Coordinates of N, CA and C and ligand atoms in Angstrom, one line a residue:
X24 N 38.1 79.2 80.1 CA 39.5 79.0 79.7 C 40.0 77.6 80.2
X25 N 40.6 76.8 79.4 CA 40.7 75.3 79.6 C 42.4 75.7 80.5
X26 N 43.0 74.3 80.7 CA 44.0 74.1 81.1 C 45.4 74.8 80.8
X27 N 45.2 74.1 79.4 CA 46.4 74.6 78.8 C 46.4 75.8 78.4
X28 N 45.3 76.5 78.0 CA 45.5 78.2 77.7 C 46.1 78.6 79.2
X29 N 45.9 78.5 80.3 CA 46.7 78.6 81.7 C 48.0 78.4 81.5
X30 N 48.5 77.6 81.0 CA 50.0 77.5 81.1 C 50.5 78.4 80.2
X31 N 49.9 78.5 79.1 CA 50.5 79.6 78.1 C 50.2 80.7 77.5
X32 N 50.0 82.2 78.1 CA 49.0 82.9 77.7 C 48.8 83.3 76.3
X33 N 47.8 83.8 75.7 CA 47.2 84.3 74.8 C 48.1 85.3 74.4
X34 N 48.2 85.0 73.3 CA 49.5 86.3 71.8 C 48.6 87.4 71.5
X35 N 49.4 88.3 71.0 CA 48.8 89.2 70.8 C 48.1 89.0 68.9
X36 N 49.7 88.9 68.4 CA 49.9 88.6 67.3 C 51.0 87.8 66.9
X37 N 50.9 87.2 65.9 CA 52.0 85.9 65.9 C 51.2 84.6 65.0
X38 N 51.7 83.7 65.2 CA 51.1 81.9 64.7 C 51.1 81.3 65.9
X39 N 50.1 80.7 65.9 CA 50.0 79.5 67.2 C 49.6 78.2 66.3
X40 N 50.6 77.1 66.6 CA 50.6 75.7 65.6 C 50.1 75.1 67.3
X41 N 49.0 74.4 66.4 CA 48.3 73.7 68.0 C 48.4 72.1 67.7
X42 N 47.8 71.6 68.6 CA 47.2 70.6 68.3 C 48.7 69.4 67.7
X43 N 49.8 69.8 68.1 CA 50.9 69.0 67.9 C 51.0 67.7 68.5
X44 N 50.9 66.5 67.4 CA 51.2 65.3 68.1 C 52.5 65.6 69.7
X45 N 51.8 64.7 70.7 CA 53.3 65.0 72.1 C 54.2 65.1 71.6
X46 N 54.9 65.7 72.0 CA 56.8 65.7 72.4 C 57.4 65.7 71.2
X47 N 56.6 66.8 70.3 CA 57.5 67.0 69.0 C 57.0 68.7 68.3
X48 N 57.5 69.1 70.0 CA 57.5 70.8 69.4 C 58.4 71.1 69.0
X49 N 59.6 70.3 69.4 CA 60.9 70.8 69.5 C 61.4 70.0 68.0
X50 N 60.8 69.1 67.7 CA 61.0 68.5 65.9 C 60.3 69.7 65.1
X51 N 58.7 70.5 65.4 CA 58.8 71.7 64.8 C 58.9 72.7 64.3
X52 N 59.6 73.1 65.4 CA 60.7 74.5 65.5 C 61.8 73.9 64.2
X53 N 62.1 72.6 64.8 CA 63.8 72.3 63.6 C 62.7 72.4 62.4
X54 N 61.9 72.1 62.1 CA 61.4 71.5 60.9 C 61.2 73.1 60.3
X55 N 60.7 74.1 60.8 CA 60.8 75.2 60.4 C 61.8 76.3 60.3
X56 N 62.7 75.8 61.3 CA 64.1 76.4 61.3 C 64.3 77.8 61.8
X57 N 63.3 77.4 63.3 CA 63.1 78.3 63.6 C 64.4 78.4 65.2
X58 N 65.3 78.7 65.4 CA 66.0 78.3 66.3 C 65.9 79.3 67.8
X59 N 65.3 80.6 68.0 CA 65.4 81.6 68.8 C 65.7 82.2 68.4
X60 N 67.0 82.6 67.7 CA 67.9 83.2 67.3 C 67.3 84.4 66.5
X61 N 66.2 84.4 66.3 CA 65.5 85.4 65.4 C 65.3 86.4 66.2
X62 N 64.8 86.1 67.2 CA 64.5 87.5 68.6 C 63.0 87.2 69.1
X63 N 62.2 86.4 68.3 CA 60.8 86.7 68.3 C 60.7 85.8 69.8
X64 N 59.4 86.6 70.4 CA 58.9 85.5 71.5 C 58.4 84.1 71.3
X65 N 58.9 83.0 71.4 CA 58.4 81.7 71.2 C 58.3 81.1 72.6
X66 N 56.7 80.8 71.9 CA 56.5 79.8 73.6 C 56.3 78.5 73.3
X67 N 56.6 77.4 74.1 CA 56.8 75.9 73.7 C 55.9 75.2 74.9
X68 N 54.7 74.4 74.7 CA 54.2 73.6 75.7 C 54.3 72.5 75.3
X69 N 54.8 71.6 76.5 CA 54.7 70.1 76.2 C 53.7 69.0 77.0
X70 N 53.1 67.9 76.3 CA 52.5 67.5 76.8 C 51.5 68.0 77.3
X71 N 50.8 68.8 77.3 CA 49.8 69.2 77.9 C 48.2 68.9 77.7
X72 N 47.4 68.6 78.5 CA 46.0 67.7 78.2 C 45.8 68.3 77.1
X73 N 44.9 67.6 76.7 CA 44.0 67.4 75.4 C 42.6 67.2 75.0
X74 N 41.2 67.3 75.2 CA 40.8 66.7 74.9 C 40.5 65.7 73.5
X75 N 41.0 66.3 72.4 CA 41.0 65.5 71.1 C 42.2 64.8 71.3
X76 N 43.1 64.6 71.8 CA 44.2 64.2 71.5 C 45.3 63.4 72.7
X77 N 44.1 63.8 73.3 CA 44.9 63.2 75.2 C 45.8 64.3 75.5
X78 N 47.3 63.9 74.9 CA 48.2 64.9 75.3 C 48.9 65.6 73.5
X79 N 49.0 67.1 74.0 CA 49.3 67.9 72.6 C 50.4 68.3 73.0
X80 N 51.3 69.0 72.2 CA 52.5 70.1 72.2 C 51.5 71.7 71.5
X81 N 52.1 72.3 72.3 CA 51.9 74.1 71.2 C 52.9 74.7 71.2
X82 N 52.8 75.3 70.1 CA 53.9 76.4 70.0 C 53.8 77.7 69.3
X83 N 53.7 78.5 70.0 CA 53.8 80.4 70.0 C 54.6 80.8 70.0
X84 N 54.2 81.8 68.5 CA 55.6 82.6 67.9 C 55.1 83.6 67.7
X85 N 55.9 84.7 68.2 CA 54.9 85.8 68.3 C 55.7 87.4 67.3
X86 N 54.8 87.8 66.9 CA 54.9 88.8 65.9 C 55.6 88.6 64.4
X87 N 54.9 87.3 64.2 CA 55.5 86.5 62.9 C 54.6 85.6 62.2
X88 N 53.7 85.9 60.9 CA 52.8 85.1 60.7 C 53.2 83.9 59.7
X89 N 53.8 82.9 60.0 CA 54.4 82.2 59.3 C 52.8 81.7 57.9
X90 N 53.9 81.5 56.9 CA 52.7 80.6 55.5 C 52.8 79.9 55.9
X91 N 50.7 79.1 55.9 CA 50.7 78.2 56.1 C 51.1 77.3 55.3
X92 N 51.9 77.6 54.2 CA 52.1 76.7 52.9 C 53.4 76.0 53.3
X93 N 54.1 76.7 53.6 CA 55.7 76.6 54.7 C 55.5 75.6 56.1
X94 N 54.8 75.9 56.4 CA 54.1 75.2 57.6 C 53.8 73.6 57.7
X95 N 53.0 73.7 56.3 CA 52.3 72.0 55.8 C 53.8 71.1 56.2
X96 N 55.3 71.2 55.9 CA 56.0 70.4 56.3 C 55.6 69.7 57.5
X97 N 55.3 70.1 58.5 CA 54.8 69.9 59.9 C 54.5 68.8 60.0
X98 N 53.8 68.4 59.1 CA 52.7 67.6 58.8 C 52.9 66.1 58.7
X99 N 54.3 65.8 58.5 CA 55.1 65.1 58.7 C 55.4 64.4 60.1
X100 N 55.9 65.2 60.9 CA 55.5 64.4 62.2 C 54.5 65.0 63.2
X101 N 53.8 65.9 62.7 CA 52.5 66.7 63.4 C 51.4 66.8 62.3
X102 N 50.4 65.3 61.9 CA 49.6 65.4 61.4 C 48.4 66.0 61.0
X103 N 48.5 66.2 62.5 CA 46.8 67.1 63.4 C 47.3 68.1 63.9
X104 N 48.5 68.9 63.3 CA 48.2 70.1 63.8 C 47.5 71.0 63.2
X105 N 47.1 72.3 63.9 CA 46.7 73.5 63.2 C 47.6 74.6 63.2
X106 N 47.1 75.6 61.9 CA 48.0 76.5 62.0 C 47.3 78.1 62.0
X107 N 47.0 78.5 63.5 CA 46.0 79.7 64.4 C 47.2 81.3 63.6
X108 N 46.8 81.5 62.3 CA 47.1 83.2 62.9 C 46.3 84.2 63.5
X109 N 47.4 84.7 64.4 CA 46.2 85.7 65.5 C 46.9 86.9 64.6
X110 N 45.7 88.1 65.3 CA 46.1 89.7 64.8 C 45.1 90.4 66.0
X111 N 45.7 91.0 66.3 CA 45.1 91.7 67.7 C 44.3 90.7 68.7
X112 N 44.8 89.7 68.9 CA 44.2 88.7 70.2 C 43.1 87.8 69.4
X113 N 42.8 88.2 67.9 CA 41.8 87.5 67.6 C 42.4 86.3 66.5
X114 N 41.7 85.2 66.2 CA 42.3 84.2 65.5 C 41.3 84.3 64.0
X115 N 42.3 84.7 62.9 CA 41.9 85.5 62.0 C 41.9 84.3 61.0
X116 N 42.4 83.2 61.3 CA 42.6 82.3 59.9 C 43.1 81.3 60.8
X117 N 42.6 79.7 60.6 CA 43.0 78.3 61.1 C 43.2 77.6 59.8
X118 N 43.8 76.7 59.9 CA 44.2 75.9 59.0 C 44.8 74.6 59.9
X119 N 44.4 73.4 59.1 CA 44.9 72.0 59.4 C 46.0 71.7 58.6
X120 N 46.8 71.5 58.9 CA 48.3 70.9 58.1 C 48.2 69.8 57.1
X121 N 48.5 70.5 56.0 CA 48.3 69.1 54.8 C 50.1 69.2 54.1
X122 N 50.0 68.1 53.8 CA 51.2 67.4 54.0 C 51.2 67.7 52.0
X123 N 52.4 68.3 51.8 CA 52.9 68.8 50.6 C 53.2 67.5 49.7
X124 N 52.8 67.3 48.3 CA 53.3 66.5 47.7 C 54.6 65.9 47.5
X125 N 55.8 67.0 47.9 CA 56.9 66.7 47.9 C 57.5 67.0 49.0
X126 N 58.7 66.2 49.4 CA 59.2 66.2 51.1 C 60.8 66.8 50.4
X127 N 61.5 68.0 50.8 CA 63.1 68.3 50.2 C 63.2 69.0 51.5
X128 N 64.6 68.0 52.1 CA 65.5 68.4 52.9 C 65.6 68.4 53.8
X129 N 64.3 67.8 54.3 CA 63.7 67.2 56.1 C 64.3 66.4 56.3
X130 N 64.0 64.8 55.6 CA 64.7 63.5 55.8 C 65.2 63.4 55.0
X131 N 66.4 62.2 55.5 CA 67.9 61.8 54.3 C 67.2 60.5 53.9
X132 N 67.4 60.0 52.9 CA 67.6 58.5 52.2 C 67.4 58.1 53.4
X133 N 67.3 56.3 53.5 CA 67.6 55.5 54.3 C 68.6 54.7 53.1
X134 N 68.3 54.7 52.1 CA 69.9 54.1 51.6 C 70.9 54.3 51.1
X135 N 72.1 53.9 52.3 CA 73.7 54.3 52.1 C 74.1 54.8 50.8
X136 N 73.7 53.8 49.7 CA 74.3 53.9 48.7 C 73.7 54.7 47.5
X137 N 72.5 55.7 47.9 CA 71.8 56.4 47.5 C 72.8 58.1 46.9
X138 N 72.6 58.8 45.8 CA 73.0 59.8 45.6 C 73.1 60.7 46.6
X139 N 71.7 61.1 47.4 CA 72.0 62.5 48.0 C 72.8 62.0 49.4
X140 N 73.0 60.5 49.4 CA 74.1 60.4 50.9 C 75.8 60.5 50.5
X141 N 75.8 60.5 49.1 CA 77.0 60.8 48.7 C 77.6 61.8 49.4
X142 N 79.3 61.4 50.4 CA 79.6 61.6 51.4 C 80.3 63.4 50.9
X143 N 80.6 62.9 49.5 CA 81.5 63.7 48.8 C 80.7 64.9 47.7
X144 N 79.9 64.7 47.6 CA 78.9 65.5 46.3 C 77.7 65.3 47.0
X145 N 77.5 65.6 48.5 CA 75.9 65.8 49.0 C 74.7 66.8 48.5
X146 N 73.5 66.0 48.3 CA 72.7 66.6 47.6 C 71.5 66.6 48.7
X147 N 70.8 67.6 48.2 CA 69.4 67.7 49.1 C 68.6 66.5 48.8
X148 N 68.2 65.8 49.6 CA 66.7 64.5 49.7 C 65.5 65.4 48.8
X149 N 64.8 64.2 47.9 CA 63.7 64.6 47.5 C 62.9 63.6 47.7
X150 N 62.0 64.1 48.5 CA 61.0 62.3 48.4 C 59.6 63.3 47.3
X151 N 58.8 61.9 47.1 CA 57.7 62.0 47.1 C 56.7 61.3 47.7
X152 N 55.7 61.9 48.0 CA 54.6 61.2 49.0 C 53.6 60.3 48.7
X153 N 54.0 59.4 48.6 CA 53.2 57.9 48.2 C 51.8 57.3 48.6
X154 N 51.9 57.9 49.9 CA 51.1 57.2 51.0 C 51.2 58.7 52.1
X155 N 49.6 59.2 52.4 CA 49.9 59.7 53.8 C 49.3 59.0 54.6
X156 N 48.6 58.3 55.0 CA 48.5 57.3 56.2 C 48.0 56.0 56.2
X157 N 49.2 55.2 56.8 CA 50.5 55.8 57.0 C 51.1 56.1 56.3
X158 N 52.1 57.5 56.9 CA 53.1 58.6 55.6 C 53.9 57.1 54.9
X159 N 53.9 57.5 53.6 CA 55.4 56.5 52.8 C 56.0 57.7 51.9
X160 N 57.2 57.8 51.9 CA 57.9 58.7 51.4 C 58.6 57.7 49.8
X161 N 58.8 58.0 48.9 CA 59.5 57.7 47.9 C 60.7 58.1 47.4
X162 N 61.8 58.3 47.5 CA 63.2 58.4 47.4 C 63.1 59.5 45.8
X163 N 63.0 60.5 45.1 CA 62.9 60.9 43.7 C 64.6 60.0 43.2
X164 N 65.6 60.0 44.1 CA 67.0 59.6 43.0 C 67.3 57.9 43.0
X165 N 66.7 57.3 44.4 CA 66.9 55.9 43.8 C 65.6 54.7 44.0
X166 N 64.2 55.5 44.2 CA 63.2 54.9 44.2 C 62.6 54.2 45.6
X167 N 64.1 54.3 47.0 CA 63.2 53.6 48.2 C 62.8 54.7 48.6
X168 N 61.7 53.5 49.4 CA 60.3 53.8 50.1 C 60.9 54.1 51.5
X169 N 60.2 54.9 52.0 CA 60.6 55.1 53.5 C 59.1 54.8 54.3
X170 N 59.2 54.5 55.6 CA 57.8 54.3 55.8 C 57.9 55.3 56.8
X171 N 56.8 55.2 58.1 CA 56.7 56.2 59.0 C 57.7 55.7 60.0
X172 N 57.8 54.5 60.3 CA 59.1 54.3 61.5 C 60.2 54.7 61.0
X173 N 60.5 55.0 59.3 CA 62.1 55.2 58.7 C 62.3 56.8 59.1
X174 N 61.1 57.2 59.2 CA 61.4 58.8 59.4 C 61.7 59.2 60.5
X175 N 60.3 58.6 61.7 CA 60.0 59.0 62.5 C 61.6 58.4 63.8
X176 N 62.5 57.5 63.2 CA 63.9 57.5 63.9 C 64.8 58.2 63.4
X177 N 64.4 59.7 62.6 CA 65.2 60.6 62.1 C 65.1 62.0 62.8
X178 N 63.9 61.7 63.9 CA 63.9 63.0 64.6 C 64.2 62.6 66.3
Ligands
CTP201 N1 45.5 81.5 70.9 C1 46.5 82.3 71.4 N2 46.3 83.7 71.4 C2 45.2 84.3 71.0 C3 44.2 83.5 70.4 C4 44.3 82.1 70.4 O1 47.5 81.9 71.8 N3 45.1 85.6 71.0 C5 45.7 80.1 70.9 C6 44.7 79.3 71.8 O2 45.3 79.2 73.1 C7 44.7 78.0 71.1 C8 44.8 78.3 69.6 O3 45.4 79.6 69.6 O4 45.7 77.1 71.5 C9 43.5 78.4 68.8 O5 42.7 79.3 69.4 P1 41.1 79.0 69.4 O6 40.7 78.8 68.0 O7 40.4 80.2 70.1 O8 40.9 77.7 70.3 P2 40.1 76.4 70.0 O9 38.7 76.8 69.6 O10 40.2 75.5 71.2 O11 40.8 75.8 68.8 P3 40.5 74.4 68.0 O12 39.1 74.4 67.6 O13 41.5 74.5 66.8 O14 40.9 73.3 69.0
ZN202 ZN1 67.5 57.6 47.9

C-alpha cells in the first residue's frame, strides 16, 4: 500500500477520479457539479506524492458511479486523470479522460463583445476543440480561440 492509499481509504463502491493534475480537485467537483449537497461520501486529497506525476489530487465519491462520458469534461483541466469504478472493493472498469469534442458551459468567451456574454440575453458557451495539446478551444458563436492560459485563469 503506497502513501497516498494511507491518507485515503479504499471505497467500497463509488468512482475514484485519480491521477488529477495538483490543486484542481476542487475545479473537478465544480466541473461536475458535484457540491456535497447530494449526501454521498466524498473524499478530496490534495497534493499528494506521485509517482507518475510527482504530485496528484484524488477524489472519492462514494455510492455513485458517475459516466465516464460525463466525466471526459475533466479533462480540461485534469488531462491525466482516471476514471476507477469500484463495486465491492474491486475496480471493475478504468478509463483515462478524453476530452469531448465539444466544451458547453464550463468556460465563458474571452470576448466581451461575444453573444453568450450578452449581459442581457445570456447564452450557454460552446467551444469546439481545435487543439488538445496544448487544449485550444474555438468560440462556435464568434470564432475566438481560447488557449490553455485563457481557460486555465477561469478556474
Ligand atoms: N481505489 C479505492 N477503493 C478501492 C479500489 C481502488 O479508493 N476499493 C482507488 C485506489 O486508491 C487508486 C484508484 O482507486 O487511487 C485506482 O486503484 P488501482 O487500479 O488499484 O490502483 P493503481 O494500480 O495504482 O492505479 P493506476 O494504474 O491507475 O495508477
Ligand atoms: Zn465567443
Amino acid at each position: 500500500m503506497n502513501e497516498s492509499e494511507l491518507r485515503v481509504q479504499k471505497i467500497k463502491d463509488g468512482t475514484v477520479i485519480d491521477h488529477i493534475t495538483q490543486g484542481n480537485a476542487l475545479n473537478v467537483l465544480r466541473i461536475l457539479g458535484i457540491t456535497g449537497k447530494e449526501g454521498n461520501v466524498v473524499s478530496i486529497a490534495m497534493n499528494v506524492p506521485s509517482k507518475k506525476l510527482g504530485k496528484k489530487d484524488i477524489v472519492k465519491i462514494e455510492g455513485r458511479e458517475l459516466n465516464p462520458r460525463e466525466v471526459n469534461m475533466i479533462a480540461l483541466i485534469a488531462p491525466k486523470a482516471t476514471i476507477n469504478i469500484i463495486r465491492n472493493y474491486q475496480v471493475i472498469e478504468k478509463r483515462k479522460v478524453k476530452l469531448p469534442k465539444v466544451i458547453k458551459g464550463i468556460v465563458k468567451c474571452i470576448n466581451p463583445m461575444c453573444v453568450s456574454n450578452n449581459p442581457r440575453e445570456p447564452i450557454e458557451p460552446v467551444f469546439t476543440v481545435i487543439d488538445e495539446h496544448p487544449i485550444k478551444l474555438r468560440c462556435q458563436y464568434c470564432g475566438m480561440v481560447m488557449t490553455h492560459e485563457d481557460i486555465e485563469k477561469q478556474f
